Coordinates of C-alpha atoms in Angstrom, one line a residue:
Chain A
X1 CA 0.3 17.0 35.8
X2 CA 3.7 18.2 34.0
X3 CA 3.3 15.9 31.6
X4 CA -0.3 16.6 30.8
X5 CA 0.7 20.5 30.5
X6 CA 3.0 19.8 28.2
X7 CA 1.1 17.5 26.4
X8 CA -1.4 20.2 26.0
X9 CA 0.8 23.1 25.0
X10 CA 2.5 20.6 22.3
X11 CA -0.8 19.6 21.3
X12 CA -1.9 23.3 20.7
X13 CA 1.1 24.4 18.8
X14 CA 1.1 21.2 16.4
X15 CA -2.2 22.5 15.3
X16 CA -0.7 25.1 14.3
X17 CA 2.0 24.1 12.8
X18 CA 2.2 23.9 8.7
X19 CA 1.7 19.8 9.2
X20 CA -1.1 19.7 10.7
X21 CA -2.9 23.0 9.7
X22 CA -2.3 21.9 6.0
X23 CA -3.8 18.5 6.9
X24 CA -6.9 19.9 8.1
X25 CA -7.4 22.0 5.8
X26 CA -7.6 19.4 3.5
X27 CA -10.0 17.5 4.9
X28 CA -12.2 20.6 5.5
X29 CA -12.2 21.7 1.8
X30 CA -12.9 18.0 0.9
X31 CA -15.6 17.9 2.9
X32 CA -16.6 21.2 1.5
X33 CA -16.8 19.5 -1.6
X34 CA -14.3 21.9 -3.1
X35 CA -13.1 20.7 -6.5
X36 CA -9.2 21.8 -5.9
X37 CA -7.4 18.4 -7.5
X38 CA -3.8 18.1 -7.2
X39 CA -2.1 16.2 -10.1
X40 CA -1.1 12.5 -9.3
X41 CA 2.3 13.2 -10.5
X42 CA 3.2 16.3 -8.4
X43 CA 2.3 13.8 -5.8
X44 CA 5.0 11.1 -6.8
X45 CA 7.1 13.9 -7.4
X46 CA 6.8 15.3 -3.8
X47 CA 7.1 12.2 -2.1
X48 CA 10.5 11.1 -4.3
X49 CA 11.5 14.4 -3.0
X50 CA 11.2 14.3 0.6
X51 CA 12.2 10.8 1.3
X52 CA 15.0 11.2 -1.0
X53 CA 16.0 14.1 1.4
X54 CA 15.3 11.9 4.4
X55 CA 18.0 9.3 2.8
X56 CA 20.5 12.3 2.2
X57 CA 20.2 13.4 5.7
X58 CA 20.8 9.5 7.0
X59 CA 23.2 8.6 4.7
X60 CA 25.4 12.2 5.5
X61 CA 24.9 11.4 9.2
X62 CA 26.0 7.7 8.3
X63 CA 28.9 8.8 7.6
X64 CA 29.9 10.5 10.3
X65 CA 28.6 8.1 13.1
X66 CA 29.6 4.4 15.1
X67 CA 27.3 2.3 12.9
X68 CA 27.1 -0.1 16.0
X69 CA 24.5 2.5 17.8
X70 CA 22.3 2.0 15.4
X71 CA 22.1 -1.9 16.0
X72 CA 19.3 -1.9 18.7
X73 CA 16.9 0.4 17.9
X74 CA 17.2 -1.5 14.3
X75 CA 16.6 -4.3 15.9
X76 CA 13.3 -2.7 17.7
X77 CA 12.4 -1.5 14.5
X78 CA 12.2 -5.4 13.1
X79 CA 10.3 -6.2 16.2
X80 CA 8.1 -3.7 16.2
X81 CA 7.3 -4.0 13.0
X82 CA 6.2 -8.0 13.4
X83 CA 4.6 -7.7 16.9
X84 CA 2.1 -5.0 14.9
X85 CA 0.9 -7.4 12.3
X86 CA 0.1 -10.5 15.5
X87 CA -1.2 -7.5 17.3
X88 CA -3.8 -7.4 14.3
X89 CA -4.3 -10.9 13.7
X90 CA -5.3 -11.1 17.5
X91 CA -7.2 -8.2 18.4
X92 CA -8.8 -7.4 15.4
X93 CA -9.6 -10.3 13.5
X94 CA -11.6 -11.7 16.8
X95 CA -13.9 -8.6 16.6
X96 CA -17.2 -9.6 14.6
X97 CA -18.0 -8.7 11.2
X98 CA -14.2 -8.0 10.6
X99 CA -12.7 -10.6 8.5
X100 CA -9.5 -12.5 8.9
X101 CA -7.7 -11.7 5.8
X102 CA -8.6 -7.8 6.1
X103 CA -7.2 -7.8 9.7
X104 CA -4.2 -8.9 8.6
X105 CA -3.7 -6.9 5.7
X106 CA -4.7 -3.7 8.2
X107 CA -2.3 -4.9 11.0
X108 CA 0.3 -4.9 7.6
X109 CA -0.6 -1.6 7.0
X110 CA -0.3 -0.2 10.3
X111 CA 3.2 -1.7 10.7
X112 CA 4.6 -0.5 7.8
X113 CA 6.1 3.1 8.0
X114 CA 4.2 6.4 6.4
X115 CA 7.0 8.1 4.8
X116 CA 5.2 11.6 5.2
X117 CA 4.1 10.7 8.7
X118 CA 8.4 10.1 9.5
X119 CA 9.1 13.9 7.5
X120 CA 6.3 15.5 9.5
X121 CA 8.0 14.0 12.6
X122 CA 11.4 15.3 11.8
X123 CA 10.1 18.8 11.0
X124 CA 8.5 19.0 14.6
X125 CA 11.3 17.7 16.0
X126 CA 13.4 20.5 14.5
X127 CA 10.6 23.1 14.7
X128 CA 11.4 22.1 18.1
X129 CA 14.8 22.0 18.7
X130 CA 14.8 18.8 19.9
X131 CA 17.9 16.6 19.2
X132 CA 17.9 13.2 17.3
X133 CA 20.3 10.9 15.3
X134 CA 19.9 12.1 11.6
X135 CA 19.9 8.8 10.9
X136 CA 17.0 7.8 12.4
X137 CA 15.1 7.8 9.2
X138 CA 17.2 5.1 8.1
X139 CA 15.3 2.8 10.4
X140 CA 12.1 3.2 7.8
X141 CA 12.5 0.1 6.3
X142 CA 13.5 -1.7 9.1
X143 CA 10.1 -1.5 10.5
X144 CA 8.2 -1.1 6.9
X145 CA 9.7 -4.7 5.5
X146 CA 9.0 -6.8 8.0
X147 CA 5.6 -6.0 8.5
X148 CA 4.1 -6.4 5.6
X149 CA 6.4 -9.5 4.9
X150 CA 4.7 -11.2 8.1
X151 CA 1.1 -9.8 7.4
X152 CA 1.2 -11.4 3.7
X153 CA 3.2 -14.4 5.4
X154 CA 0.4 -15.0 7.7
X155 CA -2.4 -14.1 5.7
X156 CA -1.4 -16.5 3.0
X157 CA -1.1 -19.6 5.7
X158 CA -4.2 -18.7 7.0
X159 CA -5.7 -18.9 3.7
X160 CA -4.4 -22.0 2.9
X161 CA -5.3 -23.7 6.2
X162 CA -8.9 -22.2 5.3
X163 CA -9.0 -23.5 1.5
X164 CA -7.7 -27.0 3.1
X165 CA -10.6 -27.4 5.2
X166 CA -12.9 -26.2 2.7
X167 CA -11.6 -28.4 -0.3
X168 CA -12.8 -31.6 1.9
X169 CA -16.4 -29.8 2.7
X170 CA -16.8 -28.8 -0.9
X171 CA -16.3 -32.4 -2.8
X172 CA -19.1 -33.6 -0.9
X173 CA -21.4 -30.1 -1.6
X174 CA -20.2 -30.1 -5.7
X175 CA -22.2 -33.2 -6.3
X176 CA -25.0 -31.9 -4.9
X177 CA -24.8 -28.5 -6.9
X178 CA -24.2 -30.0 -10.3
X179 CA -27.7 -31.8 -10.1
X180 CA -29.2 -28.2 -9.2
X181 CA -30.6 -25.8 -12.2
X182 CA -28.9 -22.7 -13.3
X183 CA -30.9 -20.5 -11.3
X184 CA -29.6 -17.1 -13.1
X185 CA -31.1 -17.9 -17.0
X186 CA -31.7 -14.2 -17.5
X187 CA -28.2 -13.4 -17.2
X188 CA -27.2 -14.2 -20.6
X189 CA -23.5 -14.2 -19.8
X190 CA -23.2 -16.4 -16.6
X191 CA -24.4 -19.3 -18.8
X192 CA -21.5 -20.3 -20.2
X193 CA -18.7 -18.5 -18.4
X194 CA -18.8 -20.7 -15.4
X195 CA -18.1 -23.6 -18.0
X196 CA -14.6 -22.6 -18.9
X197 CA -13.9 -20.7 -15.9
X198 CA -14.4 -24.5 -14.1
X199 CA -12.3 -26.5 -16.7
X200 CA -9.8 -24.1 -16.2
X201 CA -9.8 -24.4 -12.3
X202 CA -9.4 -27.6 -12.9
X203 CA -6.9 -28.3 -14.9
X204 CA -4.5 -25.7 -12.6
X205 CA -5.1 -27.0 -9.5
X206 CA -1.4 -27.3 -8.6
X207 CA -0.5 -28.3 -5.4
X208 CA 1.7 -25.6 -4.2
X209 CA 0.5 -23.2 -6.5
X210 CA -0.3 -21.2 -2.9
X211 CA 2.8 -21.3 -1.3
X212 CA 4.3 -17.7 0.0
X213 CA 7.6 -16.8 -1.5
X214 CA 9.4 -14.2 0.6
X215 CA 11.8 -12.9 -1.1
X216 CA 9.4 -11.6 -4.4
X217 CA 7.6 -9.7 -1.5
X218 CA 10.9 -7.7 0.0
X219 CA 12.4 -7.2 -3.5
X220 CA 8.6 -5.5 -4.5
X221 CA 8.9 -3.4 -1.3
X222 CA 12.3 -2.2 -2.0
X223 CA 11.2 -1.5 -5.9
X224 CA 8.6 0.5 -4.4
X225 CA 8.8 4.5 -5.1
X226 CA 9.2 5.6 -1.7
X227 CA 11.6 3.3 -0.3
X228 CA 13.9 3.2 -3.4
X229 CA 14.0 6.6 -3.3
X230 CA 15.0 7.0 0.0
X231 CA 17.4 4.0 0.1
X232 CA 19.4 5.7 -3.2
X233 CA 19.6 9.3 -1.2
X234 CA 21.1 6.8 1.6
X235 CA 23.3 5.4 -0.8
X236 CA 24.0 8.6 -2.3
X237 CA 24.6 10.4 1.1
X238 CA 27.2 7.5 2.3
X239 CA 29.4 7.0 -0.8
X240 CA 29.3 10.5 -2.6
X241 CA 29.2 14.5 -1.3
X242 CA 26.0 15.2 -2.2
X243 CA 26.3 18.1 0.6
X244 CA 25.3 21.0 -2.4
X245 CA 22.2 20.2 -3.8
X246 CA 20.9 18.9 -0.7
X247 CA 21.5 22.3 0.8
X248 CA 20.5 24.3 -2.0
X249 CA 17.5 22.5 -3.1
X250 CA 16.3 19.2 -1.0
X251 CA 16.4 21.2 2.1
X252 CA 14.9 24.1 1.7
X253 CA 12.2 22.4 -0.5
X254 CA 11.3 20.1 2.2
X255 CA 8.9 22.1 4.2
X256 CA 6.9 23.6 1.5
X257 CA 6.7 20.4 -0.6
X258 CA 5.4 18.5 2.6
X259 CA 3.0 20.9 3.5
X260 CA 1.7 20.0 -0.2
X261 CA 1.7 16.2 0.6
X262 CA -0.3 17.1 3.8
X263 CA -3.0 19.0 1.5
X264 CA -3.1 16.0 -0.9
X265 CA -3.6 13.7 2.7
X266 CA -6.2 15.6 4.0
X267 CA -8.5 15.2 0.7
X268 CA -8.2 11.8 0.5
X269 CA -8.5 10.8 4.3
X270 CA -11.8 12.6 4.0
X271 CA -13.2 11.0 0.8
X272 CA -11.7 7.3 2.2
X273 CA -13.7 8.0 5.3
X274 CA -17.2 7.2 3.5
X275 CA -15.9 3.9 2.1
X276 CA -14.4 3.0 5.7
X277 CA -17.9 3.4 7.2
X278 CA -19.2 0.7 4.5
X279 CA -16.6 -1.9 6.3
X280 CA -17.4 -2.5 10.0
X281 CA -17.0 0.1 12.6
X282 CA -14.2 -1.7 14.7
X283 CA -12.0 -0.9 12.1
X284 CA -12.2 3.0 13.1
X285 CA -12.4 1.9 16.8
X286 CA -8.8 -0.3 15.8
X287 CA -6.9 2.6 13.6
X288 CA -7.8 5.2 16.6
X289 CA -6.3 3.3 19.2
X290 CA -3.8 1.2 17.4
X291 CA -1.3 4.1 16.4
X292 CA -1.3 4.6 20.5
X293 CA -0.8 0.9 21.0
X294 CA 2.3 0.6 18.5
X295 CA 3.9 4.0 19.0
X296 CA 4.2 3.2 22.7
X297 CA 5.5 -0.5 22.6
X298 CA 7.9 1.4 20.4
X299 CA 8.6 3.9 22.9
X300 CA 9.2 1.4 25.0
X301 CA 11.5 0.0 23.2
X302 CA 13.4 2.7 22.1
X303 CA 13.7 3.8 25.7
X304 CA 15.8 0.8 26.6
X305 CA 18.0 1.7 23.5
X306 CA 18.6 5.1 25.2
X307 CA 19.4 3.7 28.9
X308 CA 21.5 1.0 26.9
X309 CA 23.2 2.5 24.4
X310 CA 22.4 6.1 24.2
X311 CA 20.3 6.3 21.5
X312 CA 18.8 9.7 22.1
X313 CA 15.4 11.2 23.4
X314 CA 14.5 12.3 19.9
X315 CA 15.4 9.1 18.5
X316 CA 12.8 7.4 20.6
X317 CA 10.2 10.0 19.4
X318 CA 11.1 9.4 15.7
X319 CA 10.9 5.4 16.3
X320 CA 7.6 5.5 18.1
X321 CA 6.3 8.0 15.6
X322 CA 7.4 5.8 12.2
X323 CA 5.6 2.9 14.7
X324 CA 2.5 4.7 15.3
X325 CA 2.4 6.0 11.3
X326 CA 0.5 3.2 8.7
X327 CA 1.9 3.2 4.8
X328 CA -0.3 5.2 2.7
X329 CA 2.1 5.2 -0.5
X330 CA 4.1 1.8 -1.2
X331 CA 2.3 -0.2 1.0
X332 CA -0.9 -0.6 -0.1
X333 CA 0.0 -1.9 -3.4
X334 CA 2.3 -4.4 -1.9
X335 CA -0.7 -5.7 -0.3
X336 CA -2.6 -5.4 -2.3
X337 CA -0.4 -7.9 -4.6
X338 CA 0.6 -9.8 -1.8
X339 CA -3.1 -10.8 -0.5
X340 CA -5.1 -10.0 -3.2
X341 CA -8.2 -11.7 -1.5
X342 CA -8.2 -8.6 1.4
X343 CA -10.7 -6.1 1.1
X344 CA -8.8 -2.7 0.0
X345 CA -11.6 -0.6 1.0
X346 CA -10.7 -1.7 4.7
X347 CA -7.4 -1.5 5.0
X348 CA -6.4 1.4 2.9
X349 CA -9.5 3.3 4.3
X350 CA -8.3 2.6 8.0
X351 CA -5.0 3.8 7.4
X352 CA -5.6 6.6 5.4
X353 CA -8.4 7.9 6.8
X354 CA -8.4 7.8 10.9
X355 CA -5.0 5.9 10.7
X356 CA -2.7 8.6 9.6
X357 CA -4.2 11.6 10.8
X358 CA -4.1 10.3 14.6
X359 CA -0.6 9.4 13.9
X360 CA 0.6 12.7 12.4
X361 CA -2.0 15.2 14.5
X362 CA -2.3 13.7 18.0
X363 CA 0.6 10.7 18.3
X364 CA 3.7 13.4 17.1
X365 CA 2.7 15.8 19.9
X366 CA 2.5 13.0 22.4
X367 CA 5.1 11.3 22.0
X368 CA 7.2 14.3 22.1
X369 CA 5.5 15.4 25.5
X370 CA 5.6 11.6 26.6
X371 CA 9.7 12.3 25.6
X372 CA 9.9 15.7 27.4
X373 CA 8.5 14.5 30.3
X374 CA 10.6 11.8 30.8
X375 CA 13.8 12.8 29.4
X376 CA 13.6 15.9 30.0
X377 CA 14.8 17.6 26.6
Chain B
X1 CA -7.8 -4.4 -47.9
X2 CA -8.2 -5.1 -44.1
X3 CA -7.5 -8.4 -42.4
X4 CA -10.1 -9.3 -39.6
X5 CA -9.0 -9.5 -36.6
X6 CA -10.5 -10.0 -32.8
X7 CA -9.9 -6.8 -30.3
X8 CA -10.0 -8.2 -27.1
X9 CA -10.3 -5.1 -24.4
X10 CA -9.6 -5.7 -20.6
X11 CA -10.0 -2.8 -18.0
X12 CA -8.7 -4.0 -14.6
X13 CA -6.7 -2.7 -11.8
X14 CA -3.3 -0.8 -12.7
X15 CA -1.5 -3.0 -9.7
X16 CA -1.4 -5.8 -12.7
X17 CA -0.7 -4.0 -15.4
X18 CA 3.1 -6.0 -15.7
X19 CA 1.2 -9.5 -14.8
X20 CA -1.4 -8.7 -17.3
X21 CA 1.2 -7.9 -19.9
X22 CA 2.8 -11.3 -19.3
X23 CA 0.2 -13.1 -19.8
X24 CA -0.5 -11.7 -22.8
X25 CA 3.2 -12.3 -24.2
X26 CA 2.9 -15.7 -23.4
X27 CA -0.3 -16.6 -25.1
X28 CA 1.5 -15.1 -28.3
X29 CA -0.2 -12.1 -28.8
X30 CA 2.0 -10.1 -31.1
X31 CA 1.4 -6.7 -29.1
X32 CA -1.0 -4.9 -27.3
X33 CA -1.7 -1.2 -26.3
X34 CA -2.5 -0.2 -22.6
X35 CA -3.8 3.7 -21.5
X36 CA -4.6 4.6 -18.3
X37 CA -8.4 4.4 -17.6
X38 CA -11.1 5.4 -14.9
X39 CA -14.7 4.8 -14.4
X40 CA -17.2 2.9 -12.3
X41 CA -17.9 -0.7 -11.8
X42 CA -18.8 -2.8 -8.7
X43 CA -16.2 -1.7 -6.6
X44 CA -17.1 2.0 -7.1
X45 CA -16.2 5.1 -8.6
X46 CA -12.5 4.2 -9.4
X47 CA -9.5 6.9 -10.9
X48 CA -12.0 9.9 -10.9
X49 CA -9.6 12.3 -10.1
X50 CA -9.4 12.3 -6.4
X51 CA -5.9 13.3 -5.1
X52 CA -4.1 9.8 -4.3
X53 CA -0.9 8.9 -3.1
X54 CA -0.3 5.6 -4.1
X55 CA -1.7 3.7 -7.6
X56 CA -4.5 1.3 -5.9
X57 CA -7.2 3.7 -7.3
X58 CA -6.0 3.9 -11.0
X59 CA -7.2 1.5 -13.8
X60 CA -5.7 0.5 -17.4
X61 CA -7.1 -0.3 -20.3
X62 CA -5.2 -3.1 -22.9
X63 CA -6.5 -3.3 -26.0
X64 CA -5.0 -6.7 -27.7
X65 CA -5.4 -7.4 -31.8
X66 CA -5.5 -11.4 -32.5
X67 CA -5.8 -13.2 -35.4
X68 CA -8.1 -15.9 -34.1
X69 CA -10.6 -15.8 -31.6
X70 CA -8.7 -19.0 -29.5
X71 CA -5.9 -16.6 -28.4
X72 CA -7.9 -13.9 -27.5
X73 CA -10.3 -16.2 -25.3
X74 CA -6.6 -17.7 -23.6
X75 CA -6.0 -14.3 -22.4
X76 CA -8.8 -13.7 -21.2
X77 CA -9.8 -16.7 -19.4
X78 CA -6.1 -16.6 -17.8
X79 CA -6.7 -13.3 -16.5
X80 CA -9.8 -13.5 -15.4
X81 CA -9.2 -17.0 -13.8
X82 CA -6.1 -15.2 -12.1
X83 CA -7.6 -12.3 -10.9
X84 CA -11.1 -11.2 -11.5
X85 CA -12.3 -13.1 -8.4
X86 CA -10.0 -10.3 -6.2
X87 CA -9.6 -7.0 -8.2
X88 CA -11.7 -5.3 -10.5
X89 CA -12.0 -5.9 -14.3
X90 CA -13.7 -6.6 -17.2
X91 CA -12.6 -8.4 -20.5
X92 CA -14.8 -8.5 -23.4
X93 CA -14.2 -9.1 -27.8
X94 CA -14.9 -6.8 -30.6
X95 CA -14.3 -7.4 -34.0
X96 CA -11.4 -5.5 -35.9
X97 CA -11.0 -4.9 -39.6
X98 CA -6.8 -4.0 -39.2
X99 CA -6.1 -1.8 -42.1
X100 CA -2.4 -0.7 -41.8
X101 CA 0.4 -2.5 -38.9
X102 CA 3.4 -4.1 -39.9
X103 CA 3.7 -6.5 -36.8
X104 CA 0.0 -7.9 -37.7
X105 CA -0.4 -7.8 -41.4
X106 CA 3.2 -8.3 -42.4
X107 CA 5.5 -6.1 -44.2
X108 CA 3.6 -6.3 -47.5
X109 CA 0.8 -4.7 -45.8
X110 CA -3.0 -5.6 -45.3

């Protein structure tokens, strides 16, 4: 019962918080139908901005700490961060009317790391009080690489495995189809693009034209905005004393600016919502319970860091919050690239629309009364 | 006097707007001119102004001069061939009468 109670009175008081509240309101104005736009680039502006604060806070607190503690829960992050994308490929790729590829690119998604989901986690925590290793925002890309390295990984050998089996099928069907009629003669066009489009096919039918190269996929994800960003603050808070401007303007600029981000959030969860109910329903069935699912194998986890090595209570929280959060800013364009055969609308619409908002309005508050009740902090 | 030329135009995804541009380099093109684009297809409404925070909802637009009609049919067929099947786009030729550009009429003019 302690642990519901606190649950409770957490729960309460993150909906009131600036995080949530602004995330809400969001949504409600969007579905409002208010016309309030904020500018795209404010938006890459804002998130350059708090994740290059996240990196200064990591890379000042790098500094000062044993790097060996923050072996293991790196090492959970990695794990975490694959056992997501099988979780997907399992789960919700058996469910029907879900396909395959999608699954995996969601599972992808969900594994990687929401960089405003991780800033609205380390403002509770301090709204809070609660103690945690400053660099524990460091572990972002830990978890973020990984997955959506395996998800394109396994969504490109399943595709191949697929297209092997079907090449044999389809020599016997082509002969079949070429003796057939163009059915579509009042579509002027079709006539004789399917022509060229087939002498091109073709002639580029290379043999391992299909095969996944990892490294183009990790060196994307590190170009990316947001983890570039936060990996030069890192750099920047380890090698240089950058202690000035972070206190003068990155900090104090952090709440305010993600409060913003939050807004931005809300709008678009709520206008992804109507493309996610054009995909199948399991996918809102998967991105409610999935954020549960991850944060608390990350819990797990991180709570064997803590017996082990000492990694602290609010450590744990941060790792099973970045666990529970799904990439909404450099992920989906990795996947997008990466398995360009996935269905955005499902994927992006899962994570940005029921994905996220579980993780940052119900999953913060519970893991932190999950953490309370067990660690007592 | 103008030279004629082909304008091929291909609206498609922002996500390839470097791969796009290398394909166009290396079918010879001598340049091109991209802006950033919206509308609505058959994968919806895309780049209408709703709040995002990552690029998979924005579109470009390159518009490519060529001298002959071949070149501008390469591109195209690369890039449709490549991607069409999996993002959004749509290539299609005008004709062009270029009037003034050094890189396509030469330095003496059209």
């Amino acid at each position: 019962m302690d642990f519901v109670s606190l649950f409770v009175k957490d729960f309460i008081l993150q909906l009131q918080s600036p995080t949530l509240a602004f995330l809400i309101g969001g949504m409600i104005i969007a579905a409002l139908g208010s016309e309030l736009v904020i500018p795209e680039s404010i938006c890459t502006i804002i998130v350059f901005m708090l994740l290059t604060k996240i990196g200064l806070t990591g890379g000042i607190a790098i500094r000062n700490s044993n790097l060996l503690d923050m072996v293991l829960p790196m090492i959970s992050a990695i794990i975490i961060g694959i056992i997501v994308v099988f979780i997907a490929r399992y789960t919700l790729a058996k469910l029907p009317n879900v396909k395959v590829v999608d699954a995996i690119a969601t599972g992808g998604l969900f594994g990687a790391v929401s960089g405003s989901t991780m800033a609205a986690g380390l403002t509770v925590l301090e709204e809070q009080n609660i103690q945690y290793e400053a660099w524990a925002g460091a572990l972002y890309p830990f978890m973020d690489i990984p997955a959506l390295v395996t998800a394109i990984v396994i969504a490109n050998i399943y595709l191949n495995k697929k297209k092997k089996k079907s090449v044999a099928a389809q020599s016997i069907k082509e002969e079949s189809l070429s003796k057939q009629p163009v059915a579509a003669g009042d579509y002027p066009a079709q006539q004789d693009y399917p022509s060229t489009r087939q002498e091109y096919r073709s002639q580029q039918q290379d043999p391992d034209d299909n095969r996944v190269k990892v490294w183009p996929i990790i060196q994307e994800s590190l170009q990316g905005s947001a983890l570039s960003a936060m990996l030069l603050g890192l750099a920047l808070g380890i090698l240089t004393k950058p202690e000035t401007v972070y206190e003068g303007f990155y900090d104090p600029a952090f709440r305010g600016l993600l409060s913003i981000l939050m807004l931005v959030m809300g709008i678009e969860a709520w206008s992804r919502l109507g493309e996610l109910r054009k995909v199948a329903q399991w996918y809102i069935v998967y991105s409610v319970v999935a954020p549960f699912l991850h944060g608390c194998i990350a819990f797990g986890l991180g709570l064997i860091a803590h017996y082990t090595v000492g990694f602290s209570m609010g450590g744990v929280v941060i790792l099973a919050v970045i666990a529970s959060s799904s990439s909404d800013i450099s992920g989906p364009p990795t996947l997008r690239a990466g398995i360009p055969s996935a269905n955005p609308s499902s994927y992006i619409g899962a994570s940005t629309a029921v994905g996220t908002p579980i993780a940052i309005g119900v999953c913060i508050p519970f893991f932190i009364g999950l953490a309370q009740a067990i660690g007592g902090i | 006097m103008a030279k004629q030329a082909n304008k091929l135009v291909i609206v498609t995804e922002k996500v390839l707007l470097k791969k796009v541009a290398k394909i166009i380099d290396e079918c010879g093109a001598k340049g091109y001119t991209v802006m950033q684009s919206g509308g609505k297809g058959s994968r919806n409404v895309r780049s209408s102004g709703q709040p995002s925070s990552s690029d998979t909802e924005a579109n470009v637009k390159f518009e490519i001069l060529t001298e002959n009609r071949e070149m501008a049919e390469d591109i195209a067929d690369k890039v449709a061939l490549k991607y069409f099947n999996n993002y959004a786009g749509i290539a299609y030729i005008c004709s062009a009468e270029v009037l003034y550009g050094q890189s396509f009429c030469g330095p003496d003019g059209c």
